[in-house]
Coordinates of N, CA, C and O in Angstrom, one line a residue:
M1 N 0.8 -1.2 0.0 CA 0.0 0.0 0.0 C 0.8 1.3 0.0 O 0.5 2.2 -0.7
P2 N 2.0 1.3 0.8 CA 2.7 2.6 0.7 C 3.2 2.9 -0.7 O 3.3 4.1 -1.0
V3 N 3.6 1.9 -1.5 CA 4.0 2.2 -2.8 C 2.9 2.7 -3.7 O 3.1 3.7 -4.4
L4 N 1.7 2.2 -3.5 CA 0.6 2.6 -4.3 C 0.2 4.1 -3.9 O 0.0 4.9 -4.8
Y5 N 0.2 4.4 -2.7 CA -0.2 5.7 -2.2 C 1.0 6.7 -2.5 O 0.8 7.8 -3.0
G6 N 2.2 6.4 -2.0 CA 3.3 7.3 -2.1 C 4.0 7.4 -3.4 O 3.9 8.4 -4.1
E7 N 4.7 6.4 -3.8 CA 5.5 6.4 -5.0 C 4.7 6.6 -6.3 O 5.0 7.3 -7.2
L8 N 3.5 5.8 -6.4 CA 2.7 5.9 -7.6 C 1.7 7.0 -7.5 O 1.0 7.3 -8.5
G9 N 1.4 7.6 -6.3 CA 0.5 8.7 -6.2 C -0.9 8.4 -6.5 O -1.7 9.2 -7.0
L10 N -1.4 7.1 -6.2 CA -2.7 6.8 -6.5 C -3.6 7.2 -5.3 O -3.2 7.2 -4.2
S11 N -4.9 7.5 -5.6 CA -5.8 7.9 -4.5 C -6.5 6.6 -4.0 O -6.4 5.5 -4.6
G12 N -7.1 6.7 -2.9 CA -7.8 5.6 -2.3 C -8.9 5.0 -3.2 O -9.1 3.8 -3.3
T13 N -9.6 5.9 -3.9 CA -10.6 5.5 -4.9 C -10.0 4.7 -6.0 O -10.5 3.6 -6.4
E14 N -8.9 5.1 -6.6 CA -8.2 4.4 -7.6 C -7.7 3.0 -7.2 O -7.9 2.0 -7.9
I15 N -7.2 3.0 -6.0 CA -6.7 1.7 -5.4 C -7.9 0.8 -5.2 O -7.8 -0.4 -5.5
A16 N -9.0 1.3 -4.7 CA -10.2 0.5 -4.5 C -10.8 -0.1 -5.8 O -11.3 -1.2 -5.8
Q17 N -10.6 0.6 -6.9 CA -11.2 0.1 -8.1 C -10.3 -0.9 -8.8 O -10.7 -1.5 -9.8
M18 N -9.0 -1.0 -8.4 CA -8.1 -1.9 -9.0 C -8.3 -3.3 -8.5 O -8.7 -3.5 -7.3
T19 N -8.0 -4.3 -9.3 CA -7.9 -5.7 -8.9 C -6.6 -5.9 -8.2 O -5.6 -5.2 -8.5
P20 N -6.4 -7.0 -7.4 CA -5.1 -7.3 -6.8 C -4.1 -7.5 -7.9 O -2.9 -7.1 -7.7
W21 N -4.4 -8.1 -9.0 CA -3.5 -8.3 -10.1 C -3.0 -7.0 -10.7 O -1.8 -6.8 -10.9
E22 N -3.9 -6.0 -10.9 CA -3.5 -4.7 -11.4 C -2.5 -4.0 -10.4 O -1.5 -3.4 -10.8
A23 N -2.9 -4.1 -9.1 CA -2.0 -3.5 -8.1 C -0.6 -4.1 -8.1 O 0.4 -3.4 -8.1
E24 N -0.6 -5.4 -8.2 CA 0.7 -6.1 -8.3 C 1.5 -5.7 -9.5 O 2.7 -5.5 -9.5
R25 N 0.9 -5.6 -10.7 CA 1.6 -5.2 -11.9 C 2.1 -3.8 -11.8 O 3.2 -3.5 -12.3
R26 N 1.4 -2.9 -11.2 CA 1.9 -1.5 -11.0 C 3.1 -1.5 -10.1 O 4.0 -0.8 -10.4
I27 N 3.0 -2.3 -9.0 CA 4.1 -2.3 -8.1 C 5.4 -2.9 -8.8 O 6.5 -2.4 -8.7
K28 N 5.2 -4.0 -9.5 CA 6.3 -4.6 -10.2 C 6.9 -3.7 -11.3 O 8.1 -3.6 -11.5
G29 N 6.0 -2.9 -12.0 CA 6.5 -1.9 -12.9 C 7.3 -0.8 -12.3 O 8.4 -0.4 -12.8
Y30 N 6.9 -0.4 -11.1 CA 7.6 0.6 -10.3 C 9.0 0.0 -9.9 O 10.0 0.7 -10.1
Q31 N 9.0 -1.2 -9.4 CA 10.3 -1.8 -9.0 C 11.2 -1.9 -10.2 O 12.4 -1.7 -10.1
K32 N 10.7 -2.3 -11.4 CA 11.6 -2.4 -12.6 C 12.1 -1.0 -13.0 O 13.3 -0.9 -13.3
R33 N 11.3 0.0 -12.9 CA 11.8 1.4 -13.3 C 12.9 1.8 -12.3 O 13.9 2.4 -12.7
M34 N 12.7 1.5 -11.0 CA 13.7 1.9 -10.1 C 15.0 1.1 -10.3 O 16.1 1.7 -10.2
K35 N 14.9 -0.2 -10.6 CA 16.1 -1.0 -10.9 C 16.8 -0.4 -12.1 O 18.1 -0.3 -12.1
N36 N 16.1 -0.1 -13.1 CA 16.7 0.5 -14.4 C 17.4 1.8 -14.1 O 18.4 2.1 -14.6
R37 N 16.7 2.6 -13.2 CA 17.3 3.9 -12.8 C 18.6 3.7 -12.1 O 19.6 4.4 -12.3
R38 N 18.7 2.8 -11.2 CA 19.9 2.5 -10.4 C 21.0 2.0 -11.4 O 22.2 2.5 -11.3
A39 N 20.7 1.2 -12.3 CA 21.7 0.7 -13.3 C 22.2 1.8 -14.2 O 23.4 1.9 -14.4
F40 N 21.3 2.7 -14.6 CA 21.6 3.8 -15.5 C 22.6 4.7 -14.7 O 23.6 5.1 -15.2
M41 N 22.2 5.1 -13.5 CA 23.0 6.0 -12.7 C 24.4 5.4 -12.4 O 25.4 6.1 -12.5
A42 N 24.5 4.1 -12.1 CA 25.8 3.5 -11.9 C 26.6 3.5 -13.1 O 27.8 3.7 -13.1
S43 N 26.0 3.2 -14.3 CA 26.7 3.0 -15.5 C 27.2 4.3 -16.1 O 28.3 4.4 -16.6
F44 N 26.3 5.4 -16.1 CA 26.6 6.6 -16.8 C 27.0 7.8 -16.0 O 27.3 8.8 -16.5
V45 N 26.9 7.6 -14.6 CA 27.2 8.8 -13.8 C 28.2 8.4 -12.7 O 29.4 8.8 -12.7
T46 N 27.9 7.5 -11.8 CA 28.7 7.2 -10.7 C 30.0 6.5 -11.0 O 31.1 7.0 -10.7
A47 N 30.0 5.4 -11.8 CA 31.3 4.7 -12.1 C 32.2 5.6 -13.0 O 33.4 5.7 -12.7
P48 N 31.7 6.3 -14.0 CA 32.6 7.2 -14.7 C 33.2 8.3 -13.9 O 34.4 8.7 -14.0
V49 N 32.5 8.9 -12.9 CA 33.0 9.9 -12.1 C 34.1 9.4 -11.2 O 35.1 10.0 -11.0
I50 N 33.8 8.2 -10.6 CA 34.8 7.6 -9.7 C 36.1 7.3 -10.5 O 37.2 7.5 -10.1
N51 N 35.9 6.7 -11.7 CA 37.1 6.2 -12.5 C 37.9 7.4 -13.1 O 39.0 7.2 -13.4
S52 N 37.3 8.5 -13.2 CA 38.0 9.7 -13.8 C 38.4 10.7 -12.8 O 38.8 11.8 -13.1
G53 N 38.2 10.4 -11.5 CA 38.5 11.3 -10.5 C 39.9 11.7 -10.4 O 40.8 11.1 -11.1
F54 N 40.3 12.6 -9.5 CA 41.6 13.1 -9.4 C 42.6 12.0 -9.1 O 43.7 11.9 -9.6
R55 N 42.2 11.1 -8.2 CA 42.9 9.9 -7.9 C 42.1 8.7 -8.2 O 41.4 8.2 -7.3
A56 N 42.1 8.3 -9.4 CA 41.3 7.2 -9.9 C 41.8 5.9 -9.2 O 43.0 5.8 -8.9
P57 N 40.9 4.9 -8.9 CA 41.3 3.7 -8.3 C 42.3 2.9 -9.2 O 42.3 3.1 -10.4
K58 N 43.0 2.0 -8.6 CA 44.0 1.2 -9.4 C 43.2 0.3 -10.4 O 43.7 0.1 -11.5
H59 N 42.1 -0.2 -10.0 CA 41.3 -1.0 -10.9 C 39.9 -0.3 -11.1 O 39.4 0.2 -10.1
A60 N 39.5 -0.2 -12.3 CA 38.3 0.5 -12.6 C 37.1 0.0 -11.8 O 37.0 -1.2 -11.6
V61 N 36.3 0.9 -11.4 CA 35.1 0.5 -10.7 C 34.0 0.2 -11.7 O 33.8 1.0 -12.6
L62 N 33.4 -0.9 -11.6 CA 32.4 -1.4 -12.5 C 31.0 -1.1 -11.9 O 30.8 -1.3 -10.7
P63 N 30.1 -0.7 -12.8 CA 28.7 -0.5 -12.3 C 28.1 -1.7 -11.6 O 27.4 -1.6 -10.6
E64 N 28.5 -2.9 -12.1 CA 28.0 -4.2 -11.5 C 28.4 -4.3 -10.0 O 27.7 -5.0 -9.3
R65 N 29.5 -3.7 -9.7 CA 30.0 -3.8 -8.3 C 29.3 -2.8 -7.4 O 29.2 -3.0 -6.2
L66 N 28.9 -1.7 -8.0 CA 28.2 -0.6 -7.2 C 26.8 -1.0 -6.9 O 26.3 -0.8 -5.7
V67 N 26.0 -1.6 -7.8 CA 24.6 -2.0 -7.6 C 24.4 -3.4 -8.2 O 23.8 -3.5 -9.3
P68 N 24.9 -4.4 -7.6 CA 24.8 -5.7 -8.2 C 23.4 -6.2 -8.4 O 23.1 -6.9 -9.4
D69 N 22.4 -5.8 -7.6 CA 21.0 -6.2 -7.8 C 20.5 -5.8 -9.2 O 19.7 -6.4 -9.7
A70 N 20.9 -4.6 -9.6 CA 20.4 -4.1 -10.9 C 21.0 -4.8 -12.1 O 20.4 -4.7 -13.2
F71 N 22.0 -5.6 -11.9 CA 22.6 -6.3 -13.1 C 22.6 -7.8 -13.0 O 23.1 -8.4 -13.9
R72 N 21.9 -8.3 -12.0 CA 21.9 -9.8 -11.9 C 21.2 -10.5 -12.9 O 21.6 -11.5 -13.4
K73 N 20.0 -10.1 -13.3 CA 19.2 -10.8 -14.3 C 18.4 -9.9 -15.2 O 18.3 -8.7 -14.9
G74 N 18.0 -10.4 -16.3 CA 17.2 -9.7 -17.2 C 17.9 -8.9 -18.3 O 17.3 -8.4 -19.2
V75 N 19.2 -8.7 -18.2 CA 19.9 -7.9 -19.2 C 20.9 -8.8 -19.8 O 21.9 -9.2 -19.3
T76 N 20.5 -9.2 -21.1 CA 21.4 -10.1 -21.8 C 22.6 -9.2 -22.4 O 22.4 -8.0 -22.5
P77 N 23.7 -9.8 -22.8 CA 24.7 -9.1 -23.4 C 24.3 -8.3 -24.6 O 24.7 -7.1 -24.8
S78 N 23.4 -8.9 -25.4 CA 23.0 -8.2 -26.6 C 22.1 -7.0 -26.3 O 22.2 -5.9 -26.9
K79 N 21.2 -7.1 -25.3 CA 20.4 -6.0 -24.8 C 21.3 -4.9 -24.2 O 21.1 -3.7 -24.5
R80 N 22.3 -5.3 -23.5 CA 23.2 -4.3 -22.8 C 23.9 -3.5 -23.9 O 24.1 -2.3 -23.8
K81 N 24.3 -4.3 -25.0 CA 25.0 -3.6 -26.1 C 24.1 -2.6 -26.8 O 24.5 -1.5 -27.1
R82 N 22.8 -3.0 -27.0 CA 21.9 -2.1 -27.6 C 21.6 -0.8 -26.7 O 21.6 0.3 -27.2
L83 N 21.6 -1.0 -25.4 CA 21.4 0.1 -24.5 C 22.6 1.0 -24.5 O 22.4 2.3 -24.5
M84 N 23.8 0.5 -24.6 CA 25.0 1.3 -24.7 C 25.0 2.1 -26.0 O 25.3 3.3 -26.0
E85 N 24.7 1.4 -27.1 CA 24.6 2.1 -28.4 C 23.6 3.2 -28.4 O 23.8 4.3 -28.9
F86 N 22.4 3.0 -27.7 CA 21.4 4.0 -27.7 C 21.9 5.2 -26.9 O 21.7 6.3 -27.3
A87 N 22.5 4.9 -25.7 CA 23.0 6.0 -24.9 C 24.1 6.8 -25.6 O 24.1 8.0 -25.5
E88 N 25.0 6.1 -26.3 CA 26.0 6.8 -27.1 C 25.4 7.7 -28.2 O 25.8 8.8 -28.4
E89 N 24.4 7.2 -28.8 CA 23.7 8.0 -29.9 C 23.0 9.2 -29.3 O 23.1 10.3 -29.8
M90 N 22.4 9.0 -28.1 CA 21.8 10.2 -27.5 C 22.8 11.2 -27.1 O 22.6 12.4 -27.2
E91 N 24.0 10.8 -26.6 CA 25.0 11.7 -26.3 C 25.5 12.5 -27.5 O 25.8 13.7 -27.5
R92 N 25.7 11.8 -28.6 CA 26.1 12.4 -29.9 C 25.1 13.5 -30.3 O 25.4 14.6 -30.7
R93 N 23.8 13.1 -30.2 CA 22.7 14.1 -30.6 C 22.8 15.3 -29.7 O 22.6 16.4 -30.2
R94 N 23.0 15.1 -28.4 CA 23.0 16.2 -27.5 C 24.2 17.1 -27.8 O 24.1 18.3 -27.7
A95 N 25.3 16.5 -28.1 CA 26.5 17.3 -28.4 C 26.3 18.1 -29.7 O 26.7 19.2 -29.8
L96 N 25.6 17.5 -30.7 CA 25.3 18.2 -31.9 C 24.4 19.4 -31.7 O 24.6 20.5 -32.2
N97 N 23.4 19.2 -30.8 CA 22.5 20.2 -30.5 C 23.1 21.4 -29.7 O 22.8 22.5 -29.9
R98 N 24.1 21.0 -28.9 CA 24.8 22.1 -28.1 C 25.7 22.9 -29.1 O 25.9 24.1 -28.9
G99 N 26.2 22.2 -30.1 CA 27.1 22.9 -31.1 C 26.3 23.9 -32.0 O 26.8 24.9 -32.4
N100 N 25.0 23.6 -32.2 CA 24.1 24.4 -33.0 C 23.6 25.6 -32.2 O 23.1 26.5 -32.8
A101 N 23.6 25.5 -30.9 CA 22.9 26.5 -30.1 C 23.8 27.8 -30.1 O 24.9 27.9 -30.3

């Protein structure tokens, strides 16, 4: 219930109209979004900042070591490669847009 009220912002009426299956699916969707957010932050923000810091560690910090739960299952190597390619493409587009501004 706290997830439905708090994180998903549903009202009591909306919750009352849902079936238990619908409530479970919404909660699982929220959990998946949060897992993806942790993986994204570790991959594209936290690990690069640590690894490029003034005194970088002897061995590179991997996102998988920062948030292992986010990388345990569900991401195949091919899907991970596609996600990386997508992120790189978005960065290229942002860089082009900054150059045009």
